[in-house]
Amino acid sequence: MNQEDVRKISESLIEQNTLYLMDQKIVRPQIEGVPINFERYRTKMVKNEQDEVILTVNYDTSPDPSAEPARGFAKIAQTLSGLLNFKIGDTGGNFFYTVTDGNLLSNTHIFKIMDGDGKNEMYSAKHKMMALAKEYIEITELDGTILLRSEYRGYKKLIEVLDKDGNITANLHAPILSMRDRWKLEFTGNADRLLVLIMAAIMSEMGNR
């Protein structure tokens, strides 16, 4: 999708004051009794207040079928490099953003937020583990201007998201025991819903590591 399409979708989502992000419960697929790559089939879904699925967050760390299979340490590196990668899009398979992480084994993760094809970088996201069980996440323009940020504790149920002016633009209600199960996103401002969803998806995955 081109950026004009994404802009229109982002504007239409402003009408959504409450969204829900949750894991799609699926049975691990098998072929003749042998489990196959689970990450390829992982999906989170985003619902509105009418319980309609309007967006998806898709994970797929498997290589292209035509690619030469990796072996040894290369295979481990390939698997690790994709654990926090995902695409956010609609239910028809059209992707708005591709998010990739290049710092899996670090306390600070720098994510690239690219277009749906994963070719052009649009934004950047940084997630940092701090002292006293605090975590920090921010989404910035490519020039470093902070658009959204949040400082929170991993076990805290209510997480506030601040805009560039320091105003609360969203409240994220996350599970206490599992950061991955179900999130409720309540918006109080005009922040880009897609970018806030990306923040929540990153926090959800980091809370499960």
Tab-separated table of C-alpha atoms in Angstrom:
chain	number	residue	atom	x	y	z
A	1	MET	CA	0.000	0.000	0.000
A	2	ASN	CA	1.256	3.501	-0.719
A	3	GLN	CA	1.596	6.148	1.974
A	4	GLU	CA	-1.533	7.977	0.852
A	5	ASP	CA	-3.542	4.801	1.513
A	6	VAL	CA	-1.927	4.420	4.939
A	7	ARG	CA	-2.664	8.073	5.748
A	8	LYS	CA	-6.349	7.598	4.914
A	9	ILE	CA	-6.527	4.453	7.054
A	10	SER	CA	-4.818	6.207	9.970
A	11	GLU	CA	-7.293	9.078	9.713
A	12	SER	CA	-10.260	6.694	9.635
A	13	LEU	CA	-8.995	4.987	12.795
A	14	ILE	CA	-9.176	8.295	14.700
A	15	GLU	CA	-12.871	7.490	15.140
A	16	GLN	CA	-11.922	4.388	17.142
A	17	ASN	CA	-11.593	5.442	20.781
A	18	THR	CA	-11.148	1.875	22.055
A	19	LEU	CA	-9.285	-1.026	20.455
A	20	TYR	CA	-8.362	-4.485	21.703
A	21	LEU	CA	-5.107	-6.269	20.851
A	22	MET	CA	-5.011	-10.006	21.544
A	23	ASP	CA	-3.410	-13.247	20.497
A	24	GLN	CA	-5.307	-15.290	17.996
A	25	LYS	CA	-5.630	-18.690	19.629
A	26	ILE	CA	-4.527	-21.317	17.137
A	27	VAL	CA	-3.418	-24.926	17.315
A	28	ARG	CA	0.225	-25.401	16.452
A	29	PRO	CA	0.141	-26.776	12.890
A	30	GLN	CA	1.616	-30.169	12.106
A	31	ILE	CA	2.417	-32.139	8.990
A	32	GLU	CA	2.000	-35.889	9.483
A	33	GLY	CA	2.432	-35.443	13.233
A	34	VAL	CA	5.572	-33.305	12.958
A	35	PRO	CA	5.290	-29.689	14.275
A	36	ILE	CA	6.257	-27.038	11.736
A	37	ASN	CA	7.487	-23.484	12.154
A	38	PHE	CA	5.106	-21.938	14.694
A	39	GLU	CA	6.229	-18.345	14.119
A	40	ARG	CA	4.942	-18.530	10.556
A	41	TYR	CA	1.400	-18.947	11.858
A	42	ARG	CA	1.417	-16.531	14.780
A	43	THR	CA	-1.103	-13.751	14.536
A	44	LYS	CA	-2.432	-11.074	16.841
A	45	MET	CA	-5.768	-9.538	16.018
A	46	VAL	CA	-7.135	-6.071	16.684
A	47	LYS	CA	-10.841	-5.712	17.450
A	48	ASN	CA	-13.060	-2.680	17.802
A	49	GLU	CA	-15.800	-2.123	20.364
A	50	GLN	CA	-18.242	-4.035	18.144
A	51	ASP	CA	-16.017	-7.132	18.490
A	52	GLU	CA	-15.074	-6.942	14.809
A	53	VAL	CA	-11.544	-7.878	13.717
A	54	ILE	CA	-10.276	-4.838	11.820
A	55	LEU	CA	-6.482	-5.291	11.846
A	56	THR	CA	-3.903	-8.050	12.220
A	57	VAL	CA	-0.325	-8.243	13.492
A	58	ASN	CA	1.500	-11.027	11.672
A	59	TYR	CA	4.796	-12.708	12.550
A	60	ASP	CA	6.809	-14.825	10.142
A	61	THR	CA	10.483	-15.567	10.790
A	62	SER	CA	10.810	-18.369	8.259
A	63	PRO	CA	12.975	-17.762	5.188
A	64	ASP	CA	11.613	-17.625	1.682
A	65	PRO	CA	10.942	-21.178	0.419
A	66	SER	CA	13.387	-20.605	-2.456
A	67	ALA	CA	16.202	-19.547	-0.113
A	68	GLU	CA	19.044	-21.903	0.686
A	69	PRO	CA	18.412	-23.382	4.160
A	70	ALA	CA	20.656	-22.026	6.897
A	71	ARG	CA	22.710	-24.407	9.022
A	72	GLY	CA	24.465	-24.326	12.379
A	73	PHE	CA	25.047	-20.890	13.892
A	74	ALA	CA	23.602	-19.254	10.779
A	75	LYS	CA	20.274	-20.972	11.412
A	76	ILE	CA	20.269	-19.853	15.078
A	77	ALA	CA	21.082	-16.264	14.052
A	78	GLN	CA	18.345	-16.358	11.432
A	79	THR	CA	15.802	-17.493	14.007
A	80	LEU	CA	16.866	-14.936	16.635
A	81	SER	CA	16.871	-12.050	14.173
A	82	GLY	CA	13.191	-12.521	13.415
A	83	LEU	CA	11.639	-13.166	16.800
A	84	LEU	CA	10.414	-9.597	17.222
A	85	ASN	CA	9.641	-8.831	13.577
A	86	PHE	CA	6.053	-8.316	12.508
A	87	LYS	CA	3.740	-6.675	9.985
A	88	ILE	CA	0.578	-4.750	10.785
A	89	GLY	CA	-2.188	-4.694	8.211
A	90	ASP	CA	-5.828	-5.290	7.428
A	91	THR	CA	-7.727	-8.576	7.321
A	92	GLY	CA	-7.321	-8.802	3.550
A	93	GLY	CA	-3.564	-9.274	3.638
A	94	ASN	CA	-2.632	-5.661	2.876
A	95	PHE	CA	0.205	-4.469	5.104
A	96	PHE	CA	0.634	-0.899	6.328
A	97	TYR	CA	3.894	-1.219	8.260
A	98	THR	CA	6.727	-3.722	8.622
A	99	VAL	CA	8.569	-3.641	11.956
A	100	THR	CA	12.011	-5.220	12.374
A	101	ASP	CA	14.379	-5.444	15.349
A	102	GLY	CA	18.135	-5.671	14.989
A	103	ASN	CA	19.167	-5.844	18.657
A	104	LEU	CA	17.546	-8.982	20.043
A	105	LEU	CA	20.212	-9.752	22.661
A	106	SER	CA	20.592	-6.189	23.916
A	107	ASN	CA	18.917	-4.229	26.725
A	108	THR	CA	18.070	-1.605	24.123
A	109	HIS	CA	16.147	-2.650	21.026
A	110	ILE	CA	16.075	-0.365	18.007
A	111	PHE	CA	13.177	-1.152	15.698
A	112	LYS	CA	12.804	0.025	12.135
A	113	ILE	CA	9.231	0.889	11.185
A	114	MET	CA	9.069	0.575	7.410
A	115	ASP	CA	6.351	0.624	4.802
A	116	GLY	CA	4.269	-2.495	4.176
A	117	ASP	CA	6.791	-3.858	1.676
A	118	GLY	CA	9.662	-3.407	4.124
A	119	LYS	CA	11.612	-1.225	1.675
A	120	ASN	CA	11.407	2.329	3.008
A	121	GLU	CA	11.983	3.295	6.644
A	122	MET	CA	9.246	5.617	7.936
A	123	TYR	CA	9.809	5.799	11.707
A	124	SER	CA	12.019	4.372	14.421
A	125	ALA	CA	11.108	2.782	17.748
A	126	LYS	CA	13.379	2.227	20.746
A	127	HIS	CA	12.621	-0.071	23.661
A	128	LYS	CA	14.989	0.084	26.639
A	129	MET	CA	15.222	-1.990	29.815
A	130	MET	CA	16.026	0.362	32.714
A	131	ALA	CA	16.848	-0.037	36.395
A	132	LEU	CA	14.256	-0.993	39.026
A	133	ALA	CA	12.228	-3.057	36.526
A	134	LYS	CA	11.345	0.019	34.483
A	135	GLU	CA	10.986	-0.090	30.721
A	136	TYR	CA	10.942	2.773	28.257
A	137	ILE	CA	9.656	2.929	24.701
A	138	GLU	CA	9.493	5.732	22.183
A	139	ILE	CA	8.561	6.176	18.548
A	140	THR	CA	10.383	8.878	16.634
A	141	GLU	CA	10.538	10.505	13.244
A	142	LEU	CA	13.666	9.682	11.271
A	143	ASP	CA	15.153	13.011	12.371
A	144	GLY	CA	14.842	11.949	16.029
A	145	THR	CA	11.698	13.933	16.893
A	146	ILE	CA	9.768	11.947	19.514
A	147	LEU	CA	6.138	11.303	18.534
A	148	LEU	CA	5.055	8.886	21.274
A	149	ARG	CA	6.720	7.676	24.458
A	150	SER	CA	5.996	5.697	27.588
A	151	GLU	CA	7.871	4.761	30.735
A	152	TYR	CA	6.344	1.865	32.618
A	153	ARG	CA	6.972	-1.193	34.745
A	154	GLY	CA	6.478	-4.546	33.104
A	155	TYR	CA	4.035	-5.740	35.743
A	156	LYS	CA	1.953	-2.555	35.818
A	157	LYS	CA	-1.564	-2.922	34.464
A	158	LEU	CA	-2.135	0.675	33.320
A	159	ILE	CA	0.423	2.136	30.923
A	160	GLU	CA	0.195	5.772	29.822
A	161	VAL	CA	1.307	6.823	26.331
A	162	LEU	CA	2.390	10.452	25.966
A	163	ASP	CA	2.508	12.500	22.773
A	164	LYS	CA	5.317	14.867	21.747
A	165	ASP	CA	3.900	17.598	23.993
A	166	GLY	CA	3.818	15.368	27.057
A	167	ASN	CA	0.043	14.941	27.035
A	168	ILE	CA	-1.589	11.577	27.640
A	169	THR	CA	-2.885	10.379	24.281
A	170	ALA	CA	-3.675	6.758	25.169
A	171	ASN	CA	-4.037	4.435	28.136
A	172	LEU	CA	-3.034	0.809	27.657
A	173	HIS	CA	-4.638	-1.714	29.958
A	174	ALA	CA	-2.382	-4.785	29.908
A	175	PRO	CA	-2.741	-8.157	31.668
A	176	ILE	CA	-0.856	-8.374	34.958
A	177	LEU	CA	0.182	-12.024	34.711
A	178	SER	CA	0.751	-12.206	30.981
A	179	MET	CA	1.748	-9.197	28.900
A	180	ARG	CA	0.670	-11.135	25.839
A	181	ASP	CA	-2.960	-12.192	26.282
A	182	ARG	CA	-5.233	-9.188	25.832
A	183	TRP	CA	-4.665	-5.435	25.733
A	184	LYS	CA	-7.270	-2.684	25.851
A	185	LEU	CA	-6.222	0.574	24.209
A	186	GLU	CA	-8.180	3.682	25.168
A	187	PHE	CA	-7.391	6.814	23.171
A	188	THR	CA	-7.814	10.307	24.594
A	189	GLY	CA	-6.105	12.227	21.779
A	190	ASN	CA	-5.543	12.167	18.034
A	191	ALA	CA	-2.402	10.055	18.064
A	192	ASP	CA	-1.863	7.731	15.106
A	193	ARG	CA	-3.649	4.550	16.195
A	194	LEU	CA	-1.386	2.381	14.047
A	195	LEU	CA	1.747	3.686	15.772
A	196	VAL	CA	0.224	3.170	19.233
A	197	LEU	CA	-0.702	-0.382	18.209
A	198	ILE	CA	2.914	-0.941	17.165
A	199	MET	CA	4.026	0.266	20.620
A	200	ALA	CA	1.610	-2.134	22.321
A	201	ALA	CA	2.721	-5.045	20.114
A	202	ILE	CA	6.370	-4.386	20.993
A	203	MET	CA	5.595	-4.129	24.728
A	204	SER	CA	3.536	-7.314	24.528
A	205	GLU	CA	6.366	-9.274	22.955
A	206	MET	CA	9.028	-7.792	25.255
A	207	GLY	CA	6.892	-8.715	28.258
A	208	ASN	CA	6.928	-12.323	27.145
A	209	ARG	CA	10.735	-12.578	26.728
